[in-house]
mmCIF file of C-alpha atoms in Angstrom:
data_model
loop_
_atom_site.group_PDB
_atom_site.id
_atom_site.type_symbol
_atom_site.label_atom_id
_atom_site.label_comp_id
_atom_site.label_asym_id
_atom_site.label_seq_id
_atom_site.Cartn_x
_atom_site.Cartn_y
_atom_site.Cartn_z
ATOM 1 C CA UNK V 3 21.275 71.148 126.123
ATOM 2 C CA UNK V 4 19.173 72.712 128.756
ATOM 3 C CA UNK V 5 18.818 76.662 128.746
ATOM 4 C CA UNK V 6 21.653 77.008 131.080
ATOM 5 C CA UNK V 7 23.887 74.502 128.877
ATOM 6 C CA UNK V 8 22.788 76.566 126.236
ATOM 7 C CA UNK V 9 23.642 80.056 127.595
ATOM 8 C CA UNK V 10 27.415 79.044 128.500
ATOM 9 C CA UNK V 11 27.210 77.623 124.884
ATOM 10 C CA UNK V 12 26.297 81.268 123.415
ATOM 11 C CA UNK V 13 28.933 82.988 125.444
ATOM 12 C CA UNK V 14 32.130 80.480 124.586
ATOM 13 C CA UNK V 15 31.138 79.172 121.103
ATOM 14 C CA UNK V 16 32.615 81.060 118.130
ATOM 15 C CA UNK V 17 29.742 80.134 115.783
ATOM 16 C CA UNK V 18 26.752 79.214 116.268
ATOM 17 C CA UNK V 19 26.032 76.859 113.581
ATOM 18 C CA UNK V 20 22.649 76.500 111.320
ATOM 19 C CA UNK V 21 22.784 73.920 109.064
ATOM 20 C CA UNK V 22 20.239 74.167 105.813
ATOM 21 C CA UNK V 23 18.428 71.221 103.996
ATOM 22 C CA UNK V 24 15.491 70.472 102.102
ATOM 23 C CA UNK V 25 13.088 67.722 101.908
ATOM 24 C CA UNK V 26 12.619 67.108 97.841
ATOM 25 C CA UNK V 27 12.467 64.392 95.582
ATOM 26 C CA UNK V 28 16.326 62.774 94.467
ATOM 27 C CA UNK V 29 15.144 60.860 91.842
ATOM 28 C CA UNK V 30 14.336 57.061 91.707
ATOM 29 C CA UNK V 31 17.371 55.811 94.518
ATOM 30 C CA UNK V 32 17.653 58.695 96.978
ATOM 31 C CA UNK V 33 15.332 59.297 99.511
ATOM 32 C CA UNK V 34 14.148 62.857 99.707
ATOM 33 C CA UNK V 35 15.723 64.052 102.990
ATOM 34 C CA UNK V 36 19.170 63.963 101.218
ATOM 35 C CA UNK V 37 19.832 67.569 101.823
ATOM 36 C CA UNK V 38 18.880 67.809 105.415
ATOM 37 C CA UNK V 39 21.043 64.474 106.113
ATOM 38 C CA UNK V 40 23.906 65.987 104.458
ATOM 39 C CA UNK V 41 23.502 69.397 106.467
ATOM 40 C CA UNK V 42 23.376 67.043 109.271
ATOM 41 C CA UNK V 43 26.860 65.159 109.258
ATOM 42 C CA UNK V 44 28.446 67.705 107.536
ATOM 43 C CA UNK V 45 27.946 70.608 110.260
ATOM 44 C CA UNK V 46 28.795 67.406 112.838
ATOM 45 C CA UNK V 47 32.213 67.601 110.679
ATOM 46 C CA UNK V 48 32.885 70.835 111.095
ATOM 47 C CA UNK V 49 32.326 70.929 114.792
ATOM 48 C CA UNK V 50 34.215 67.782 115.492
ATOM 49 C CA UNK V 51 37.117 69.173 113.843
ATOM 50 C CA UNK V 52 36.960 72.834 114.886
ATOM 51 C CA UNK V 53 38.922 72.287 117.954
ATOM 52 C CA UNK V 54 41.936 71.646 115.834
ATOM 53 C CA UNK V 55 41.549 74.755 114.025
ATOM 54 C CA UNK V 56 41.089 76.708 118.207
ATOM 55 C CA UNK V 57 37.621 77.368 117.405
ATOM 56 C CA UNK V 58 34.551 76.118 118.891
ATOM 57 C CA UNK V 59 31.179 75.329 117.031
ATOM 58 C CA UNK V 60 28.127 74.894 118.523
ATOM 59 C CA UNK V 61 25.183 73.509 116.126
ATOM 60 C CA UNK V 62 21.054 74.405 115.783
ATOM 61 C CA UNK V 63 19.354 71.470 114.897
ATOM 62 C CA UNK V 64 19.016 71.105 111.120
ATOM 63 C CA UNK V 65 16.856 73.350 109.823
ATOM 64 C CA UNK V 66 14.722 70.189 107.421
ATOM 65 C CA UNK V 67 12.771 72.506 105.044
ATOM 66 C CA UNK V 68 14.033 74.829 102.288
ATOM 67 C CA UNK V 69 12.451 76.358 98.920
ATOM 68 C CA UNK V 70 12.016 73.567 96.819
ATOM 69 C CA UNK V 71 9.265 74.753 94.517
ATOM 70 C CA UNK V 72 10.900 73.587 91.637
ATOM 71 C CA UNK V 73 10.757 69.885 92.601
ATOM 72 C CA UNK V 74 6.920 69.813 93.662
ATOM 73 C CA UNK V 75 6.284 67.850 90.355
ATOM 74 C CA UNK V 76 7.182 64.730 92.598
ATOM 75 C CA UNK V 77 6.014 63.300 95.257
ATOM 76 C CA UNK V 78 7.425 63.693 98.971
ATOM 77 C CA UNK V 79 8.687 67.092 98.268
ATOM 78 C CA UNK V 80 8.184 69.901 100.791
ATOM 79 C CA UNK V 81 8.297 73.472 100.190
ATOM 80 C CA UNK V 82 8.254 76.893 101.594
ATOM 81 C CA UNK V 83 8.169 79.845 99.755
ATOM 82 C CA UNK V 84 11.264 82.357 99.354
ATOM 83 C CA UNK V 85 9.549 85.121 101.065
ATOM 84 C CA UNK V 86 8.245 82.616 104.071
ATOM 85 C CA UNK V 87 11.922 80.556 104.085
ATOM 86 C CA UNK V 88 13.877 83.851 104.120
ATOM 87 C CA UNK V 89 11.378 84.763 107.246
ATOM 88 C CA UNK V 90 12.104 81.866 109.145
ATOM 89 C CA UNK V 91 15.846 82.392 109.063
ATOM 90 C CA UNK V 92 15.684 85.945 110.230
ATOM 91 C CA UNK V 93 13.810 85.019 113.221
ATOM 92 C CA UNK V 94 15.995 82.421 114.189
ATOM 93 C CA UNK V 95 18.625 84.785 113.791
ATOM 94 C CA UNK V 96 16.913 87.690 115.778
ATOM 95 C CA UNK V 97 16.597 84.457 118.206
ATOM 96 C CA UNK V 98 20.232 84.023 118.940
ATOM 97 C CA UNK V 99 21.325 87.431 118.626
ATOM 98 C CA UNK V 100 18.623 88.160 121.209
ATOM 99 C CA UNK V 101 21.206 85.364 123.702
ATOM 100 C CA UNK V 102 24.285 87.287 122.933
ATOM 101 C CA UNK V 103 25.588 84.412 120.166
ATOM 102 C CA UNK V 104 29.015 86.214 118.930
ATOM 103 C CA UNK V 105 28.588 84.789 115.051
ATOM 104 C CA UNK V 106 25.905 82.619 113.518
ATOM 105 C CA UNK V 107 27.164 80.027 110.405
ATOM 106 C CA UNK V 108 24.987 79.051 107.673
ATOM 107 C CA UNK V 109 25.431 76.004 106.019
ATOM 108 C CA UNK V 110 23.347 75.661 103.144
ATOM 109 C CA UNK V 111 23.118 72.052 101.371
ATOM 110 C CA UNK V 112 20.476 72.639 99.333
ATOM 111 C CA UNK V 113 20.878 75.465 96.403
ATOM 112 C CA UNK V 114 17.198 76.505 96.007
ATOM 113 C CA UNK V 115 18.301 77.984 99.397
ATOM 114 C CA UNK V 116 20.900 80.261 98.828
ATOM 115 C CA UNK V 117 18.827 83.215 97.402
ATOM 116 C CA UNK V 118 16.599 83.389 100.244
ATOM 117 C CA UNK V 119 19.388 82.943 102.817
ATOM 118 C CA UNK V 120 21.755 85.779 101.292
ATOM 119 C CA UNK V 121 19.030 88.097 101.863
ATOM 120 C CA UNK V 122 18.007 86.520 105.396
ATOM 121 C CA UNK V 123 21.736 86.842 106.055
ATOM 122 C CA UNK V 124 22.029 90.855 104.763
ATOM 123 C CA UNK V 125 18.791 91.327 106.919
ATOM 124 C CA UNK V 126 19.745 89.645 110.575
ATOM 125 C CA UNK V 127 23.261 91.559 110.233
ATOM 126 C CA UNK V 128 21.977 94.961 109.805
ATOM 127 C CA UNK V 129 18.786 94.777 112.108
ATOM 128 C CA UNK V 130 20.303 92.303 114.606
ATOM 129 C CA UNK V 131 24.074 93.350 114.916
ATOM 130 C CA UNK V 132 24.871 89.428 114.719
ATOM 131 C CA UNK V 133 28.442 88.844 112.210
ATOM 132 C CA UNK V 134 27.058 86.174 109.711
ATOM 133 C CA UNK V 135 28.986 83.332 108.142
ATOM 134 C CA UNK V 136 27.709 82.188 105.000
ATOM 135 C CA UNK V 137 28.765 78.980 103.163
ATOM 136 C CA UNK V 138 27.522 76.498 100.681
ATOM 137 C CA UNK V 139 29.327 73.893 101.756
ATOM 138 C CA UNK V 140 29.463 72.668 97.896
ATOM 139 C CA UNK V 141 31.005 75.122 96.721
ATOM 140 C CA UNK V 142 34.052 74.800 98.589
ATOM 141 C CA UNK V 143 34.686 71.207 97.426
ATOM 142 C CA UNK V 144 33.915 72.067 94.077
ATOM 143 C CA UNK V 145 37.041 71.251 92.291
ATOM 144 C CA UNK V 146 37.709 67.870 93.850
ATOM 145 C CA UNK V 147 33.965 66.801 92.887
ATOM 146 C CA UNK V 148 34.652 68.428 88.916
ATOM 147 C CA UNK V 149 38.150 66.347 88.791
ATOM 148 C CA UNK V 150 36.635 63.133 89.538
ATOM 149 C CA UNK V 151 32.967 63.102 88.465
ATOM 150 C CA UNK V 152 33.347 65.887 85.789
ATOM 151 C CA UNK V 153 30.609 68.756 85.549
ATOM 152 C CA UNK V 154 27.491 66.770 85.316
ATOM 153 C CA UNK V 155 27.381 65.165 89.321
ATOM 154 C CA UNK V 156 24.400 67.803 91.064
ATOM 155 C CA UNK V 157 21.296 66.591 91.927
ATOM 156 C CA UNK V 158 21.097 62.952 92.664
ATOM 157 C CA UNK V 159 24.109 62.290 91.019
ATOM 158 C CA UNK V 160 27.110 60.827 91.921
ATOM 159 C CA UNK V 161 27.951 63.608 94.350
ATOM 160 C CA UNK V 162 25.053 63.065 96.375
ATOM 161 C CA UNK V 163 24.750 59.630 96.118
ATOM 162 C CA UNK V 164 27.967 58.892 97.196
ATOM 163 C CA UNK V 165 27.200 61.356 100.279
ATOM 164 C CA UNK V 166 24.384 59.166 101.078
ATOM 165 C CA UNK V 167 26.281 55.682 100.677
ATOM 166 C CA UNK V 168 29.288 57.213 103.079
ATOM 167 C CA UNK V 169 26.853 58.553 105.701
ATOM 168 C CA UNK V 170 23.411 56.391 105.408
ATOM 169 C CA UNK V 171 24.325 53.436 103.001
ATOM 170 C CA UNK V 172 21.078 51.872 104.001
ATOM 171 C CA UNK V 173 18.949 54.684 102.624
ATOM 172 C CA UNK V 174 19.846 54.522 98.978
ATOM 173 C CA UNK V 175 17.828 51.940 96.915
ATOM 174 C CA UNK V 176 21.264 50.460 94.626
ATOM 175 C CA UNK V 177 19.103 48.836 92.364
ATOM 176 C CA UNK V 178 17.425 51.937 91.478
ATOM 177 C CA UNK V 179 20.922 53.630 90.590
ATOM 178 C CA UNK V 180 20.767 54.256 86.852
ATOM 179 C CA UNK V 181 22.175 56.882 84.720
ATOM 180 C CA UNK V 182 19.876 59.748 84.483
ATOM 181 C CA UNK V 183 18.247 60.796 81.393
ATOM 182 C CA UNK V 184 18.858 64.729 80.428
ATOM 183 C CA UNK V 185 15.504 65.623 78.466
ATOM 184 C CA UNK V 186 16.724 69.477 77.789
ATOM 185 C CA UNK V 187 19.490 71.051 78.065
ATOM 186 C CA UNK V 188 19.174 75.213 78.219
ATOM 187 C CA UNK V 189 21.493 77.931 77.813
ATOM 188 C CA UNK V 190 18.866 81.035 78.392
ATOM 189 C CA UNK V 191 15.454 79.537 79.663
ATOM 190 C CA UNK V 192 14.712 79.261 82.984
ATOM 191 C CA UNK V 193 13.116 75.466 83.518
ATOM 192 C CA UNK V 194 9.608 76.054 85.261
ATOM 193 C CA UNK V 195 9.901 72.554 86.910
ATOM 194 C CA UNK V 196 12.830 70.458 87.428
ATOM 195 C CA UNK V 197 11.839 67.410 85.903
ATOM 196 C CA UNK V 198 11.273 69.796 82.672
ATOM 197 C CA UNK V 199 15.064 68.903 82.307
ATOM 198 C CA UNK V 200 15.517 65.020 83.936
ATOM 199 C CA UNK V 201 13.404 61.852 82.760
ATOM 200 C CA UNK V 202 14.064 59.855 86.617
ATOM 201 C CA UNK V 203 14.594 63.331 88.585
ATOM 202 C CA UNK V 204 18.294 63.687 88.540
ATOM 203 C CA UNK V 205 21.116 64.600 86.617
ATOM 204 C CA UNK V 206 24.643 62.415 85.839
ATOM 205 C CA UNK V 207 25.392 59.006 86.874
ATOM 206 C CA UNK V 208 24.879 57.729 90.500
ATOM 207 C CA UNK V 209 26.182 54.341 89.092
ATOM 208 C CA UNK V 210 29.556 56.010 89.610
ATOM 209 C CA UNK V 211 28.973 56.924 92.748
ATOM 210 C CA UNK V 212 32.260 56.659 95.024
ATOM 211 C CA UNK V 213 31.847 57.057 99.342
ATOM 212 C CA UNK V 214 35.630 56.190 99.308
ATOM 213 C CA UNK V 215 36.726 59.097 97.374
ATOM 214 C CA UNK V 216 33.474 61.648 99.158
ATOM 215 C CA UNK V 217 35.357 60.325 102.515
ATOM 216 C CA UNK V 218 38.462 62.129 101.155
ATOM 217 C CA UNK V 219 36.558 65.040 100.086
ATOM 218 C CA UNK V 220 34.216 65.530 103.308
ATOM 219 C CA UNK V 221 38.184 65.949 105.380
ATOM 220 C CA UNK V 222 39.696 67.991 102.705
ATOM 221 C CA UNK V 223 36.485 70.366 102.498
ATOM 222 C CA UNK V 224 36.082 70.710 106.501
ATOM 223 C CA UNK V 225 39.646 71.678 106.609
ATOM 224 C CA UNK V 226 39.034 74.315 103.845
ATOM 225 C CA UNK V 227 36.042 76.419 105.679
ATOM 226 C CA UNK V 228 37.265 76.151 108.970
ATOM 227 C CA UNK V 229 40.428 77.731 107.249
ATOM 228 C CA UNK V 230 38.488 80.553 105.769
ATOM 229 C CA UNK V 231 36.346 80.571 109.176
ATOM 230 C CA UNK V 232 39.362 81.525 110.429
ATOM 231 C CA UNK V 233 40.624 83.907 108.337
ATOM 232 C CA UNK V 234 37.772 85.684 108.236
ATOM 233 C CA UNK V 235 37.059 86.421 111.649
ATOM 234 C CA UNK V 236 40.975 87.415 112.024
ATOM 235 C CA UNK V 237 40.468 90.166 109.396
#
């Protein structure tokens, strides 16, 4: 867009869309920019489907890096800290209310995120006056991703690798796929890394990955927060 594309955008658009991603290590088959490619198509989702729903979606680019501390034990991953990360989203916020944006949407794919962007969120609201959206787009496909992978699918498992195979097949090394080892398993500490818990750097089995069954998941979970998108801004 140009700045007068942009400005008609801001005026017409019901959202103005941010998604959230991370760059971080995804064990030994998933390249680390999972998170920021799944914000990526995702959002692109939402906003192609919007229309049916009467609202209109206009997307930031993809905000790449998140607060990944917790994966630094491996190489490729890149980190800011909660204080700067939750920074950087108020100022983009403070950006768009500053253009007369009516709502901005955050869609978090990463969960080291969602801290930092709750707070961001509370923050740009109450100095800004912009409505914010908040969703993890996980959470709202949740029980379709429990049924068929069972509880045990997060981080590089098959949940995100069968993200990656639908969206970027090419990026994910098959022959690295292998069921990841759990080396602890706590109910009351807090790990200090992540690979204090995962031998390879991820958790399940991306062997059973499935992109036929995420394709059915990806529609059904668009449809579900563009539903409570709309809800919400009815109430």
């Amino acid at each position: 867009m140009t700045s007068e594309d942009a400005a008609e955008a801001y005026e017409t658009a019901d959202f103005i869309v941010l998604p959230t991603g991370a760059i971080e290590q995804h064990s030994l088959h998933l390249p680390v920019s999972v998170d920021t490619l799944r914000a990526e198509n995702l959002t692109q989702e939402l906003a192609e489907m919007a229309p049916e729903f009467g609202l209109s979606l206009v997307r930031l680019p993809t905000l790449p890096y998140g607060y990944s501390e917790h994966h630094m034990t491996r190489e490729g991953t890149i980190t800011l800290m909660p204080d700067t990360y939750q920074k950087v989203i108020e100022e983009i916020g403070a950006s768009i209310a500053e253009h007369g944006a009516k709502r901005l949407l955050i869609v978090n794919c990463h969960g080291g995120n969602s801290s930092s962007l709750k707070l961001a969120s509370d923050r740009i609201q109450r100095d800004h006056g912009l409505e914010v959206h908040f969703v993890n787009w996980t959470n709202f496909a949740r029980d379709q991703l429990e049924e068929r992978f069972g509880t045990n699918w997060s981080h590089a498992g098959e949940h995100e690798t069968s993200v990656t195979e639908l969206f970027h097949p090419e990026l994910v090394r098959s022959e690295k796929k292998e069921k990841q080892t759990r080396k602890a398993n706590y109910e009351t500490r807090q790990y200090k890394w992540y690979t204090d818990t995962t031998e390879q750097g991820g958790r399940g089995d991306p062997r059973q990955s499935d992109p036929e069954f995420m394709e059915t998941v990806v529609e059904d979970t668009t449809e579900r927060i563009l539903t409570a998108l709309n809800t919400d801004i009815q109430q």
